[in-house]
């Protein structure tokens, strides 16, 4: 009697993402979903997916590529739908995780208010944004997640504005857990999903999601591209606890984003002036490292700071001062990089070459 | 059952809470709630309720209010919310989604003028913009009718032959803010009247399925036709529900169409909401003077009760449809429906009057003016705007 034409199903629970789905070759979302399924370890989730490539993934009625209970939501509403589901599961003692799987458009743009509200209410759900930095579903228009200088179908000469810092926004909500996911760092990825699953309240995961179709890149290079993005510091891999304790999981190994941008035709101006991009990356790391230094995730690290502040005189002033301004490259202390680097989690706090150098170079 | 002096809003909030609590033996209840004048008191009452198994989620917008209801209903709970005016407009995208997903959500619409410019007074234009959504729509004319209709709405919406959400509308301020004596049922009575909510297509983690993926034209057409068929089953299900209501509460609720003095009437007025109450007094007076005049109040707007309207109109020669709403470029929205219903009955003259737009106070004198115009008419003209007291 009910309209079963909205409802596709299968009796057997298999992989979270089944074979034969319609994702483009090399789509980051495909691997992300596979790993998510692995991390769930048979813990059957409720997925809420707004309008985006991720719902097209399901394919056409009456089949579905998802081996899970999935509700498609309207574009802006995934966290609202999920709040409703999570509320009812909680009152009935159901322990299954509720997970939003959304693109950057549904997260940074149209869904921002809904997302913010669900985070503020600390709803018991996991929100995963697969960030392909464009509106993929509608053919590759800009979003507020599109990086500066990137060409999209609505920014033919390159985007003028910087990418929105969604992690900072989510951290400002003081949610219990926020982390970035790299498709080139499998253990880190699985571990973070595990942490998210073990945490209660609102959890936000941001995954850089290669989109060969929109990035104008080679499908077989997708994972390599993510690795490059992480290694040059463009996509920092880190986690934030309670919005105020930071841990950087992977340190950059190079300052040059060249390997990353040159393999994607969407980067126009940036490829001709990579130093500007480099300066941005340096700014980002200065900010992130100051935060990690001031507010480490590991309490023992805080203690270590105390000891360091007493024993390492030259770096003391610079390190104990609160950041004057986010993204202020002058925070970098040369004295510190000349020191014998402190051991343990502090190794590699700064990128090779100071941010000041990069910034100066960019101003030529 | 206890008789209390309550505002319409308070009564509505109370009855939603009773209906929600009545589902404690199943998956419980939930609501996404967001304030707007003149609806606000409803969500305040709800937020103040202690449910055995229920949650009122204080969302950031009406769009999310309906979003939460959709999620809750998909998880098998009884879901409800309330809004008005721009809130309903803002909610619209998810209103459609709830209907297409066949979720038996109940939405209280406290009718208010859409803006800006801002005007908080009654006008049905807000909920009527949702007339093309797959939702049942009821317009109440009194506090008691409101209470009864909310209970009936849950019952019909959740019936497996229907599974469609339902809007119960009331006139802003005239019902929402005025205190009137009203009978509020006891929890045990509501428990008896409302079966536990059983959502046959609720999501279950253990059986993978996707609701709302891609559909092709043929499936979409089937889905829309299924909705139409369900709509066509509503009158019979409503009647059954009324029988059951009567046996539980000891009185019969108003039905889809409420005729008054239509027997042998040559002139029939049609109205809805509280305007119909005022009109009843006017009709009664004119009947006393020997005029062959009657009226009908249309309570159920969706599905539009064509059969009942035709039967109630009988052989009337002149029909006047009074609308407190306006579809620019066309006319009154009830009039459009009545005109479409009467199409095969060419001989009747159907005239539209638009009154009380933006909350203008429709008093007996203005209604008498409408009747005078109608009874003198030999042919219908474009919708007539009748100015009323501010
Ligand atoms: C309210 C509304 N506006 C616009 C659209 C059209 N639309 C569907 S998906 C989409 C873009 C989605 O982009 P994103 O969230 O980044 O996900 P992606 O497609 O890249 O996977 C748009 C604009 C819509 N479905 N709903
Ligand atoms: S357009 Fe991009 S995000 Fe969408 S399916 Fe293709 S590769 Fe994936």
GROMACS .gro file of N, CA and C in nm, chain A residues 114-176:
model
  189
  114UNK      N    1   2.222   2.445   0.930
  114UNK     CA    2   2.171   2.320   0.985
  114UNK      C    3   2.282   2.244   1.055
  115UNK      N    4   2.398   2.244   0.992
  115UNK     CA    5   2.515   2.177   1.049
  115UNK      C    6   2.555   2.243   1.180
  116UNK      N    7   2.563   2.373   1.178
  116UNK     CA    8   2.603   2.448   1.297
  116UNK      C    9   2.506   2.422   1.412
  117UNK      N   10   2.378   2.419   1.379
  117UNK     CA   11   2.277   2.399   1.484
  117UNK      C   12   2.288   2.260   1.544
  118UNK      N   13   2.308   2.160   1.459
  118UNK     CA   14   2.318   2.022   1.509
  118UNK      C   15   2.444   2.007   1.594
  119UNK      N   16   2.550   2.077   1.553
  119UNK     CA   17   2.675   2.073   1.631
  119UNK      C   18   2.654   2.142   1.765
  120UNK      N   19   2.587   2.256   1.761
  120UNK     CA   20   2.562   2.332   1.886
  120UNK      C   21   2.479   2.248   1.982
  121UNK      N   22   2.384   2.172   1.929
  121UNK     CA   23   2.302   2.086   2.016
  121UNK      C   24   2.378   1.959   2.056
  122UNK      N   25   2.497   1.944   2.000
  122UNK     CA   26   2.579   1.825   2.025
  122UNK      C   27   2.500   1.697   2.001
  123UNK      N   28   2.432   1.693   1.886
  123UNK     CA   29   2.355   1.574   1.849
  123UNK      C   30   2.449   1.454   1.840
  124UNK      N   31   2.397   1.340   1.876
  124UNK     CA   32   2.481   1.220   1.878
  124UNK      C   33   2.491   1.159   1.737
  125UNK      N   34   2.571   1.223   1.654
  125UNK     CA   35   2.586   1.172   1.517
  125UNK      C   36   2.723   1.206   1.461
  126UNK      N   37   2.759   1.132   1.357
  126UNK     CA   38   2.886   1.156   1.288
  126UNK      C   39   2.856   1.226   1.156
  127UNK      N   40   2.924   1.336   1.133
  127UNK     CA   41   2.904   1.406   1.007
  127UNK      C   42   3.034   1.395   0.927
  128UNK      N   43   3.026   1.332   0.810
  128UNK     CA   44   3.145   1.322   0.726
  128UNK      C   45   3.123   1.406   0.600
  129UNK      N   46   3.212   1.500   0.581
  129UNK     CA   47   3.207   1.580   0.458
  129UNK      C   48   3.316   1.527   0.366
  130UNK      N   49   3.273   1.474   0.251
  130UNK     CA   50   3.374   1.441   0.149
  130UNK      C   51   3.387   1.567   0.065
  131UNK      N   52   3.502   1.625   0.076
  131UNK     CA   53   3.522   1.759   0.019
  131UNK      C   54   3.593   1.750  -0.114
  132UNK      N   55   3.516   1.761  -0.222
  132UNK     CA   56   3.580   1.762  -0.354
  132UNK      C   57   3.597   1.905  -0.403
  133UNK      N   58   3.566   1.999  -0.315
  133UNK     CA   59   3.594   2.141  -0.338
  133UNK      C   60   3.517   2.202  -0.454
  134UNK      N   61   3.409   2.134  -0.494
  134UNK     CA   62   3.318   2.190  -0.595
  134UNK      C   63   3.180   2.127  -0.579
  135UNK      N   64   3.084   2.182  -0.654
  135UNK     CA   65   2.955   2.115  -0.669
  135UNK      C   66   2.971   2.015  -0.783
  136UNK      N   67   3.002   1.893  -0.748
  136UNK     CA   68   3.027   1.793  -0.851
  136UNK      C   69   2.900   1.752  -0.923
  137UNK      N   70   2.796   1.733  -0.846
  137UNK     CA   71   2.670   1.682  -0.899
  137UNK      C   72   2.613   1.769  -1.009
  138UNK      N   73   2.628   1.900  -0.995
  138UNK     CA   74   2.569   1.991  -1.093
  138UNK      C   75   2.670   2.031  -1.200
  139UNK      N   76   2.785   1.964  -1.199
  139UNK     CA   77   2.878   1.984  -1.309
  139UNK      C   78   2.998   2.070  -1.276
  140UNK      N   79   3.027   2.088  -1.147
  140UNK     CA   80   3.155   2.151  -1.112
  140UNK      C   81   3.155   2.301  -1.098
  141UNK      N   82   3.061   2.354  -1.020
  141UNK     CA   83   3.063   2.497  -0.991
  141UNK      C   84   3.140   2.522  -0.861
  142UNK      N   85   3.174   2.646  -0.837
  142UNK     CA   86   3.247   2.682  -0.716
  142UNK      C   87   3.162   2.657  -0.593
  143UNK      N   88   3.228   2.632  -0.481
  143UNK     CA   89   3.161   2.635  -0.351
  143UNK      C   90   3.253   2.715  -0.260
  144UNK      N   91   3.212   2.735  -0.137
  144UNK     CA   92   3.302   2.809  -0.048
  144UNK      C   93   3.416   2.720   0.000
  145UNK      N   94   3.417   2.595  -0.046
  145UNK     CA   95   3.530   2.506  -0.018
  145UNK      C   96   3.630   2.507  -0.134
  146UNK      N   97   3.594   2.569  -0.243
  146UNK     CA   98   3.687   2.575  -0.356
  146UNK      C   99   3.806   2.663  -0.317
  147UNK      N  100   3.927   2.612  -0.337
  147UNK     CA  101   4.044   2.694  -0.300
  147UNK      C  102   4.059   2.815  -0.393
  148UNK      N  103   4.129   2.913  -0.340
  148UNK     CA  104   4.163   3.032  -0.417
  148UNK      C  105   4.233   2.989  -0.546
  149UNK      N  106   4.209   3.061  -0.650
  149UNK     CA  107   4.275   3.046  -0.782
  149UNK      C  108   4.223   2.928  -0.865
  150UNK      N  109   4.139   2.845  -0.805
  150UNK     CA  110   4.095   2.727  -0.878
  150UNK      C  111   3.985   2.763  -0.978
  151UNK      N  112   4.000   2.704  -1.096
  151UNK     CA  113   3.899   2.728  -1.200
  151UNK      C  114   3.787   2.625  -1.188
  152UNK      N  115   3.665   2.677  -1.186
  152UNK     CA  116   3.547   2.591  -1.187
  152UNK      C  117   3.457   2.642  -1.298
  153UNK      N  118   3.343   2.580  -1.318
  153UNK     CA  119   3.257   2.625  -1.428
  153UNK      C  120   3.195   2.762  -1.399
  154UNK      N  121   3.206   2.809  -1.275
  154UNK     CA  122   3.157   2.946  -1.245
  154UNK      C  123   3.271   3.040  -1.204
  155UNK      N  124   3.393   2.990  -1.210
  155UNK     CA  125   3.508   3.078  -1.183
  155UNK      C  126   3.611   3.051  -1.293
  156UNK      N  127   3.575   3.092  -1.412
  156UNK     CA  128   3.655   3.057  -1.529
  156UNK      C  129   3.797   3.111  -1.519
  157UNK      N  130   3.813   3.227  -1.451
  157UNK     CA  131   3.947   3.285  -1.442
  157UNK      C  132   4.014   3.254  -1.308
  158UNK      N  133   3.958   3.158  -1.237
  158UNK     CA  134   4.015   3.124  -1.107
  158UNK      C  135   3.936   3.191  -0.996
  159UNK      N  136   3.915   3.122  -0.888
  159UNK     CA  137   3.836   3.176  -0.776
  159UNK      C  138   3.916   3.285  -0.704
  160UNK      N  139   3.850   3.390  -0.667
  160UNK     CA  140   3.919   3.502  -0.605
  160UNK      C  141   3.927   3.487  -0.453
  161UNK      N  142   3.833   3.413  -0.397
  161UNK     CA  143   3.825   3.405  -0.250
  161UNK      C  144   3.894   3.280  -0.197
  162UNK      N  145   3.934   3.287  -0.071
  162UNK     CA  146   4.000   3.172  -0.009
  162UNK      C  147   3.898   3.067   0.033
  163UNK      N  148   3.946   2.946   0.047
  163UNK     CA  149   3.862   2.836   0.096
  163UNK      C  150   3.821   2.864   0.241
  164UNK      N  151   3.699   2.833   0.271
  164UNK     CA  152   3.649   2.851   0.408
  164UNK      C  153   3.717   2.749   0.500
  165UNK      N  154   3.753   2.792   0.618
  165UNK     CA  155   3.819   2.700   0.713
  165UNK      C  156   3.712   2.631   0.798
  166UNK      N  157   3.659   2.524   0.744
  166UNK     CA  158   3.546   2.456   0.810
  166UNK      C  159   3.588   2.394   0.943
  167UNK      N  160   3.713   2.348   0.950
  167UNK     CA  161   3.757   2.285   1.075
  167UNK      C  162   3.757   2.387   1.189
  168UNK      N  163   3.799   2.509   1.159
  168UNK     CA  164   3.798   2.613   1.263
  168UNK      C  165   3.655   2.643   1.305
  169UNK      N  166   3.566   2.643   1.206
  169UNK     CA  167   3.425   2.669   1.237
  169UNK      C  168   3.370   2.558   1.327
  170UNK      N  169   3.401   2.436   1.292
  170UNK     CA  170   3.349   2.325   1.373
  170UNK      C  171   3.413   2.325   1.512
  171UNK      N  172   3.541   2.356   1.516
  171UNK     CA  173   3.609   2.361   1.647
  171UNK      C  174   3.543   2.467   1.735
  172UNK      N  175   3.500   2.577   1.672
  172UNK     CA  176   3.438   2.684   1.750
  172UNK      C  177   3.308   2.639   1.814
  173UNK      N  178   3.253   2.528   1.766
  173UNK     CA  179   3.132   2.473   1.828
  173UNK      C  180   3.165   2.384   1.948
  174UNK      N  181   3.296   2.365   1.973
  174UNK     CA  182   3.342   2.283   2.086
  174UNK      C  183   3.282   2.143   2.082
  175UNK      N  184   3.272   2.087   1.962
  175UNK     CA  185   3.220   1.950   1.952
  175UNK      C  186   3.326   1.853   2.004
  176UNK      N  187   3.286   1.736   2.052
  176UNK     CA  188   3.382   1.646   2.113
  176UNK      C  189   3.494   1.603   2.019
   0.00000   0.00000   0.00000
